[in-house]
Coordinates of C-alpha atoms and ligand atoms in Angstrom, one line a residue:
X1 CA -0.8 -26.8 -19.5
X2 CA -2.0 -28.4 -16.3
X3 CA -1.7 -26.7 -13.0
X4 CA -2.3 -28.6 -9.7
X5 CA -3.0 -26.6 -6.5
X6 CA -1.9 -27.4 -3.0
X7 CA -4.8 -29.8 -2.1
X8 CA -4.4 -31.6 -5.4
X9 CA -0.8 -32.7 -4.4
X10 CA -1.3 -32.7 -0.6
X11 CA 0.0 -36.2 0.1
X12 CA 1.5 -39.3 -1.6
X13 CA -1.9 -40.6 -2.7
X14 CA -2.8 -37.3 -4.3
X15 CA 0.6 -37.1 -6.1
X16 CA 0.0 -40.6 -7.4
X17 CA -3.4 -39.7 -8.7
X18 CA -2.0 -36.6 -10.4
X19 CA 0.8 -38.6 -11.9
X20 CA -1.7 -41.0 -13.3
X21 CA -3.8 -38.2 -14.9
X22 CA -0.7 -36.6 -16.4
X23 CA 0.4 -40.0 -17.8
X24 CA -3.1 -40.6 -19.4
X25 CA -3.0 -37.1 -20.9
X26 CA 0.4 -37.9 -22.4
X27 CA -0.7 -41.3 -23.7
X28 CA -3.7 -39.6 -25.4
X29 CA -1.1 -37.9 -27.6
X30 CA -0.9 -34.5 -25.9
X31 CA 2.2 -32.5 -25.2
X32 CA 1.9 -31.5 -21.6
X33 CA 3.6 -29.0 -19.3
X34 CA 2.7 -29.2 -15.6
X35 CA 2.9 -26.5 -12.9
X36 CA 2.6 -27.5 -9.2
X37 CA 1.9 -25.7 -6.0
X38 CA 3.4 -26.7 -2.7
X39 CA 1.9 -29.7 -1.0
X40 CA -1.2 -29.0 1.1
X41 CA -0.6 -26.2 3.6
X42 CA 3.2 -26.2 3.2
X43 CA 3.4 -22.5 2.4
X44 CA 1.4 -21.6 5.5
X45 CA 3.6 -23.9 7.6
X46 CA 6.8 -22.3 6.3
X47 CA 5.4 -18.8 7.1
X48 CA 4.6 -20.1 10.6
X49 CA 8.1 -21.3 11.1
X50 CA 9.5 -17.9 10.0
X51 CA 7.1 -16.2 12.4
X52 CA 8.6 -18.3 15.2
X53 CA 12.3 -17.5 14.4
X54 CA 12.1 -13.9 13.2
X55 CA 10.5 -10.6 13.6
X56 CA 12.3 -8.9 10.7
X57 CA 11.6 -11.5 8.1
X58 CA 13.9 -10.2 5.4
X59 CA 12.0 -10.5 2.2
X60 CA 14.9 -12.1 0.3
X61 CA 15.2 -14.9 2.8
X62 CA 11.4 -15.3 3.0
X63 CA 11.4 -16.0 -0.7
X64 CA 14.2 -18.5 -0.4
X65 CA 12.2 -20.3 2.3
X66 CA 8.8 -20.2 0.5
X67 CA 10.1 -21.3 -2.8
X68 CA 11.2 -24.5 -1.2
X69 CA 7.6 -25.8 -0.9
X70 CA 7.1 -26.1 -4.7
X71 CA 10.5 -27.8 -5.1
X72 CA 9.3 -30.7 -3.0
X73 CA 6.1 -31.2 -5.0
X74 CA 7.7 -30.9 -8.4
X75 CA 10.4 -33.5 -7.7
X76 CA 8.0 -35.9 -6.0
X77 CA 5.7 -35.7 -9.0
X78 CA 8.6 -36.4 -11.4
X79 CA 9.6 -39.4 -9.3
X80 CA 6.0 -40.7 -9.5
X81 CA 5.8 -40.1 -13.2
X82 CA 9.0 -42.0 -13.8
X83 CA 7.4 -45.1 -12.2
X84 CA 4.6 -44.8 -14.8
X85 CA 7.1 -44.7 -17.6
X86 CA 6.7 -41.0 -18.3
X87 CA 10.0 -39.1 -18.8
X88 CA 9.3 -36.0 -16.7
X89 CA 11.9 -33.3 -15.7
X90 CA 11.5 -30.7 -13.0
X91 CA 12.4 -27.0 -13.2
X92 CA 12.5 -24.4 -10.5
X93 CA 11.0 -21.0 -11.6
X94 CA 14.6 -19.8 -12.2
X95 CA 15.5 -22.8 -14.4
X96 CA 12.2 -22.4 -16.3
X97 CA 13.4 -18.9 -17.2
X98 CA 10.8 -16.9 -15.3
X99 CA 12.3 -13.5 -14.9
X100 CA 10.7 -11.2 -12.4
X101 CA 11.2 -7.7 -10.9
X102 CA 13.0 -7.4 -7.6
X103 CA 10.0 -6.9 -5.4
X104 CA 10.2 -9.9 -3.1
X105 CA 7.1 -11.8 -2.0
X106 CA 5.0 -10.0 -4.6
X107 CA 7.2 -10.1 -7.7
X108 CA 5.8 -9.5 -11.1
X109 CA 6.9 -11.6 -14.1
X110 CA 8.8 -9.4 -16.6
X111 CA 9.9 -12.0 -19.2
X112 CA 9.9 -15.8 -19.7
X113 CA 12.9 -17.3 -21.4
X114 CA 11.4 -20.7 -22.1
X115 CA 14.2 -22.3 -24.2
X116 CA 14.9 -25.1 -21.7
X117 CA 11.1 -26.0 -21.5
X118 CA 10.8 -25.9 -25.3
X119 CA 13.8 -28.2 -25.6
X120 CA 12.5 -30.6 -23.1
X121 CA 9.1 -30.7 -24.9
X122 CA 10.9 -31.3 -28.2
X123 CA 12.7 -34.3 -26.6
X124 CA 9.4 -35.7 -25.6
X125 CA 9.8 -35.0 -21.9
X126 CA 7.1 -33.6 -19.6
X127 CA 8.4 -30.4 -17.9
X128 CA 7.1 -30.1 -14.3
X129 CA 7.6 -26.5 -13.2
X130 CA 7.6 -25.2 -9.6
X131 CA 4.8 -22.6 -9.4
X132 CA 4.8 -19.3 -7.6
X133 CA 8.5 -18.4 -8.1
X134 CA 11.0 -16.9 -10.5
X135 CA 14.4 -15.2 -10.5
X136 CA 14.7 -11.5 -10.3
X137 CA 16.7 -9.2 -12.6
X138 CA 19.3 -9.1 -9.8
X139 CA 19.5 -12.9 -9.8
X140 CA 17.7 -13.6 -6.5
X141 CA 14.8 -16.1 -6.0
X142 CA 11.5 -14.3 -5.8
X143 CA 7.9 -15.4 -5.2
X144 CA 4.8 -14.1 -6.9
X145 CA 2.5 -13.5 -4.0
X146 CA 0.0 -16.0 -2.4
X147 CA -1.8 -18.1 -5.0
X148 CA 0.9 -17.3 -7.5
X149 CA 1.1 -20.8 -9.1
X150 CA -1.9 -19.9 -11.1
X151 CA 0.0 -17.0 -12.6
X152 CA 3.0 -19.2 -13.4
X153 CA 0.8 -21.6 -15.2
X154 CA -1.1 -19.0 -17.3
X155 CA 2.1 -17.0 -18.1
X156 CA 3.8 -20.2 -19.3
X157 CA 0.7 -21.3 -21.3
X158 CA 0.8 -17.9 -23.0
X159 CA 4.5 -18.1 -23.8
X160 CA 4.4 -21.7 -25.0
X161 CA 1.2 -21.2 -27.0
X162 CA -0.7 -23.9 -25.1
X163 CA -4.2 -24.6 -26.4
X164 CA -5.7 -24.6 -22.9
X165 CA -4.6 -24.0 -19.4
X166 CA -6.2 -26.4 -17.0
X167 CA -6.4 -25.3 -13.4
X168 CA -6.9 -28.4 -11.2
X169 CA -8.2 -27.6 -7.7
X170 CA -10.4 -28.9 -4.9
X171 CA -13.7 -27.6 -6.2
X172 CA -15.2 -28.6 -9.6
X173 CA -15.1 -25.1 -11.2
X174 CA -16.1 -21.5 -10.6
X175 CA -19.3 -21.3 -8.6
X176 CA -21.9 -18.6 -8.2
X177 CA -20.4 -18.0 -4.8
X178 CA -17.7 -19.7 -2.6
X179 CA -19.2 -23.2 -2.2
X180 CA -17.7 -23.4 1.3
X181 CA -20.0 -20.5 2.3
X182 CA -23.1 -21.0 0.2
X183 CA -24.0 -24.6 0.1
X184 CA -26.5 -24.0 -2.8
X185 CA -23.9 -22.3 -5.0
X186 CA -24.0 -23.6 -8.6
X187 CA -21.1 -24.4 -10.9
X188 CA -20.9 -22.0 -13.9
X189 CA -20.4 -23.6 -17.4
X190 CA -18.4 -20.5 -18.6
X191 CA -17.5 -17.1 -17.4
X192 CA -15.9 -14.2 -19.3
X193 CA -12.4 -12.9 -18.6
X194 CA -13.9 -9.6 -17.5
X195 CA -16.2 -11.1 -15.0
X196 CA -13.5 -13.5 -13.7
X197 CA -11.2 -10.5 -13.3
X198 CA -13.8 -8.7 -11.1
X199 CA -14.4 -11.9 -9.1
X200 CA -10.7 -12.6 -8.6
X201 CA -10.0 -9.0 -7.4
X202 CA -12.9 -9.0 -5.0
X203 CA -12.1 -12.2 -3.0
X204 CA -13.0 -15.2 -5.2
X205 CA -9.7 -16.8 -4.6
X206 CA -10.3 -19.8 -6.9
X207 CA -7.9 -18.0 -9.4
X208 CA -5.2 -15.5 -8.6
X209 CA -5.9 -12.1 -10.1
X210 CA -2.7 -11.8 -12.0
X211 CA -3.3 -15.1 -13.7
X212 CA -6.6 -13.9 -15.1
X213 CA -5.0 -10.7 -16.3
X214 CA -2.5 -12.8 -18.3
X215 CA -5.2 -15.1 -19.6
X216 CA -7.2 -12.1 -20.9
X217 CA -4.2 -10.2 -22.3
X218 CA -3.0 -13.3 -24.2
X219 CA -6.4 -14.9 -24.8
X220 CA -5.5 -18.1 -23.0
X221 CA -8.7 -20.1 -22.3
X222 CA -8.7 -21.5 -18.8
X223 CA -10.5 -24.6 -17.6
X224 CA -11.0 -24.6 -13.8
X225 CA -11.7 -28.2 -12.7
X226 CA -11.4 -30.7 -9.9
X227 CA -8.5 -33.1 -9.5
X228 CA -10.7 -35.2 -7.2
X229 CA -13.6 -36.0 -9.6
X230 CA -11.8 -35.0 -12.9
X231 CA -15.3 -34.0 -14.3
X232 CA -15.5 -31.0 -16.8
X233 CA -15.4 -27.7 -14.9
X234 CA -15.8 -24.0 -15.8
X235 CA -14.3 -22.4 -18.9
X236 CA -13.0 -18.9 -18.5
X237 CA -12.8 -17.3 -21.9
X238 CA -13.6 -14.3 -24.1
X239 CA -17.2 -13.2 -23.9
X240 CA -19.6 -14.7 -26.5
X241 CA -21.4 -11.6 -27.9
X242 CA -24.3 -13.8 -29.1
X243 CA -25.1 -15.0 -25.6
X244 CA -27.5 -13.2 -23.3
X245 CA -25.5 -11.9 -20.3
X246 CA -26.6 -12.8 -16.8
X247 CA -27.3 -9.6 -14.8
X248 CA -25.5 -11.1 -11.8
X249 CA -23.2 -14.1 -12.5
X250 CA -21.6 -14.6 -9.1
X251 CA -21.1 -13.2 -5.6
X252 CA -17.7 -12.9 -3.9
X253 CA -16.6 -11.9 -0.5
X254 CA -13.3 -10.8 1.1
X255 CA -12.6 -10.8 4.8
X256 CA -8.9 -9.9 4.6
X257 CA -9.0 -6.2 4.4
X258 CA -8.9 -3.2 6.7
X259 CA -10.5 0.2 6.6
X260 CA -8.3 3.1 7.4
X261 CA -9.9 6.5 8.2
X262 CA -8.2 9.9 8.4
X263 CA -10.3 12.5 10.2
X264 CA -10.4 16.3 9.7
X265 CA -8.4 16.4 6.5
X266 CA -8.0 20.0 5.2
X267 CA -10.2 20.0 2.1
X268 CA -7.9 21.5 -0.6
X269 CA -6.3 20.5 -3.9
X270 CA -3.3 18.1 -3.6
X271 CA -4.1 16.6 -0.3
X272 CA -5.6 13.3 -1.6
X273 CA -2.7 13.1 -4.0
X274 CA -0.2 13.4 -1.2
X275 CA -1.9 10.7 0.9
X276 CA -2.3 8.2 -1.9
X277 CA 1.1 8.8 -3.4
X278 CA 2.8 7.9 -0.1
X279 CA 0.7 4.8 0.2
X280 CA 1.4 3.8 -3.4
X281 CA 5.1 4.3 -2.9
X282 CA 5.0 1.7 -0.1
X283 CA 3.6 -0.8 -2.7
X284 CA 0.2 -0.9 -1.0
X285 CA -2.9 -1.6 -3.2
X286 CA -5.8 0.6 -2.1
X287 CA -9.2 -0.5 -3.1
X288 CA -12.2 1.5 -2.1
X289 CA -11.9 5.2 -1.3
X290 CA -14.6 7.4 0.3
X291 CA -14.4 11.1 1.0
X292 CA -17.1 12.9 2.9
X293 CA -18.6 16.2 1.9
X294 CA -16.5 18.9 3.6
X295 CA -17.7 20.8 6.6
X296 CA -15.9 24.1 7.4
X297 CA -13.1 23.2 5.1
X298 CA -12.4 19.8 6.6
X299 CA -13.4 16.3 5.5
X300 CA -12.9 12.6 6.5
X301 CA -11.3 10.1 4.1
X302 CA -11.6 6.3 4.4
X303 CA -10.0 3.6 2.3
X304 CA -9.6 -0.1 2.3
X305 CA -6.3 -2.0 1.9
X306 CA -5.2 -5.7 2.3
X307 CA -5.0 -6.6 6.0
X308 CA -1.4 -7.8 5.7
X309 CA -0.4 -4.3 4.9
X310 CA -2.3 -2.7 7.8
X311 CA 0.7 -1.8 9.9
X312 CA 2.6 -0.3 7.1
X313 CA -0.5 1.6 5.8
X314 CA -1.2 3.1 9.2
X315 CA 2.4 4.1 9.6
X316 CA 2.6 6.0 6.4
X317 CA -0.9 7.5 6.7
X318 CA 0.0 8.8 10.2
X319 CA 3.0 10.4 8.8
X320 CA 1.1 12.1 6.0
X321 CA -1.7 13.1 8.3
X322 CA 0.8 15.0 10.4
X323 CA 2.3 16.7 7.4
X324 CA -1.1 17.9 6.0
X325 CA -2.5 18.8 9.4
X326 CA -5.2 16.1 9.7
X327 CA -6.6 15.1 13.1
X328 CA -6.2 11.3 13.5
X329 CA -5.9 7.9 11.8
X330 CA -8.0 4.9 12.7
X331 CA -7.6 1.3 11.5
X332 CA -10.6 -1.0 11.5
X333 CA -10.0 -4.7 11.0
X334 CA -13.6 -6.0 11.5
X335 CA -14.8 -5.3 8.0
X336 CA -15.8 -7.5 5.2
X337 CA -16.6 -6.8 1.6
X338 CA -19.3 -8.5 -0.5
X339 CA -19.4 -8.0 -4.3
X340 CA -21.8 -8.9 -7.0
X341 CA -20.4 -9.4 -10.5
X342 CA -22.3 -9.7 -13.8
X343 CA -21.8 -8.5 -17.3
X344 CA -25.5 -7.8 -17.7
X345 CA -25.4 -5.1 -15.0
X346 CA -24.3 -2.7 -17.7
X347 CA -27.7 -2.7 -19.3
X348 CA -29.9 -3.4 -16.3
X349 CA -30.8 -0.4 -14.0
X350 CA -32.0 -1.2 -10.5
X351 CA -29.4 -3.8 -9.4
X352 CA -27.9 -1.4 -6.9
X353 CA -31.2 -0.6 -5.4
X354 CA -32.0 -4.3 -5.0
X355 CA -28.7 -4.9 -3.3
X356 CA -29.3 -2.1 -0.8
X357 CA -32.9 -3.3 -0.2
X358 CA -31.7 -6.9 0.4
X359 CA -29.1 -5.9 2.9
X360 CA -31.5 -3.5 4.6
X361 CA -34.0 -6.3 5.0
X362 CA -31.3 -8.2 6.9
X363 CA -30.5 -5.2 9.1
X364 CA -27.0 -5.0 7.6
X365 CA -25.5 -1.6 7.5
X366 CA -23.5 -0.6 4.4
X367 CA -20.3 1.4 5.3
X368 CA -18.7 1.9 1.9
X369 CA -19.8 1.3 -1.6
X370 CA -17.9 1.1 -4.9
X371 CA -19.0 0.1 -8.4
X372 CA -17.5 -0.7 -11.8
X373 CA -19.5 -1.3 -15.0
X374 CA -20.0 -4.9 -14.0
X375 CA -19.5 -5.0 -10.2
X376 CA -21.1 -3.6 -7.1
X377 CA -19.2 -3.9 -3.8
X378 CA -20.3 -3.0 -0.3
X379 CA -18.3 -3.0 2.9
X380 CA -20.2 -4.3 5.9
X381 CA -19.2 -5.5 9.4
X382 CA -17.2 -8.7 9.2
X383 CA -19.6 -10.5 11.5
X384 CA -22.4 -9.9 9.0
X385 CA -20.5 -10.8 5.9
X386 CA -21.7 -14.4 5.5
X387 CA -25.3 -13.3 6.1
X388 CA -24.9 -10.7 3.4
X389 CA -23.5 -13.2 0.9
X390 CA -26.3 -15.7 1.6
X391 CA -29.1 -13.1 1.4
X392 CA -27.8 -11.7 -1.9
X393 CA -27.2 -15.1 -3.4
X394 CA -30.8 -16.0 -2.9
X395 CA -32.2 -12.5 -3.7
X396 CA -30.7 -12.6 -7.2
X397 CA -31.9 -16.1 -7.8
X398 CA -28.4 -17.7 -8.1
Ligands
LIG401 P1 -5.6 -24.3 -5.0 O1 -4.8 -24.7 -3.8 O2 -6.0 -25.4 -5.8 O3 -5.0 -23.1 -5.8 P2 -7.4 -22.4 -3.7 O4 -7.7 -22.7 -2.2 O5 -6.5 -21.3 -4.0 O6 -7.0 -23.8 -4.4 O7 -8.8 -22.1 -4.5 C1 -9.9 -22.9 -4.4 C2 -10.9 -22.4 -3.3 O8 -11.5 -21.2 -3.8 C3 -12.1 -23.3 -3.1 O9 -11.8 -24.3 -2.2 C4 -13.2 -22.4 -2.7 O10 -13.4 -22.4 -1.3 C5 -12.6 -21.0 -3.0 N1 -13.6 -20.2 -3.8 C6 -13.9 -18.9 -3.5 N2 -14.8 -18.4 -4.3 C7 -15.1 -19.4 -5.2 C8 -16.0 -19.6 -6.3 N3 -16.8 -18.5 -6.7 N4 -16.0 -20.7 -7.0 C9 -15.2 -21.8 -6.6 N5 -14.4 -21.7 -5.5 C10 -14.3 -20.6 -4.8
LIG402 N1 2.1 -22.3 -2.6 C1 1.7 -20.9 -2.8 C2 0.6 -20.5 -1.8 O1 0.2 -21.2 -1.0 C3 1.3 -20.6 -4.2 C4 0.1 -21.4 -4.7 O2 -0.4 -22.3 -4.1 O3 -0.5 -20.9 -5.7 O4 0.2 -19.3 -1.9
LIG403 MG1 -5.0 -21.0 -5.5

């Protein structure tokens, strides 16, 4: 399985380079299935067009629109492959048998009926599948959420029993931090599924979170690498128990979230349940939650959510706040989250203290904290986010 991201197929030269690489892989005796993203910034441009013509942006029509991007790149790649004597055949998500739920723009894959792909492979053809899309149980075209082509590739790799899923992108692997922010970031040779899951869920957008979930659940090894240099990249795979684990493997950051605070919430059983049930019912993913100690029977609750869901999160929170007799709801967009991920954290005390000391030395205030067994995340002012990433990257010797 080979997946090519947007920059890898951004123009005709890139498509020719990708076609050449696919052709070489086929000639080396491999059976290959390709998944492509839309060319360059096509998806952003389509969203921009929709913004210009519509305020309502009906989700069904948005999916019709956005799925068009990947149709262009899949057919162009097949045309280029034909010139190289490779018999390639393109498939939309629907034709590839990717069945999703009905939740437009963030659909989840429920099933893959890969008969057409299997048949094409048996006939010696190279299937080229449009990433990021499927067809819902009610027969409408759906998309899988931004970055969803990774998920298409890994889910297909699992279904078809691919030996490896190569994710070709514009960096040469998974780095110790986003190389666009930290110029001294290092490429990792391997990273475990668990660590990659934490990285992907905390802003390391090199792989979409759902794709890593699939890879872990079906044990599909991923090889993240560059389509510009074609050099060996980073392997994402099951942890090797004989290897010593790094205390901190990588640092990620996320600047696309909001903090929502509800003040003077009556401190009694069931209130938090009511708030977060309403938010969940809107399909909003809440990340960090902080509740203060109560004073005189009242408390403040803050949580973070994706910035794109801000309007809807505030609306529903204001409604519940009224129902439960809380005082007010505030939204704060100027936040950023920095996270440290490392499997060795489990057995090393003192990481948290060192994180706090490092941020304090930079005069960076921590507004929220959350941890898992192998991750520490802090919310800081967005204006200080890059400084926090750089300071932590050097403090932990990455
Ligand atoms: P594609 O279009 O190929 O899917 P993306 O833009 O989705 O590419 O993902 C690649 C980008 O991820 C890189 O250009 C890089 O800026 C960013 N990135 C963030 N964190 C990391 C990291 N830890 N290692 C490598 N890349 C990262
Ligand atoms: N084209 C889609 C996006 O830009 C999917 C992807 O590239 O993975 O989000
Ligand atoms: Mg991507």
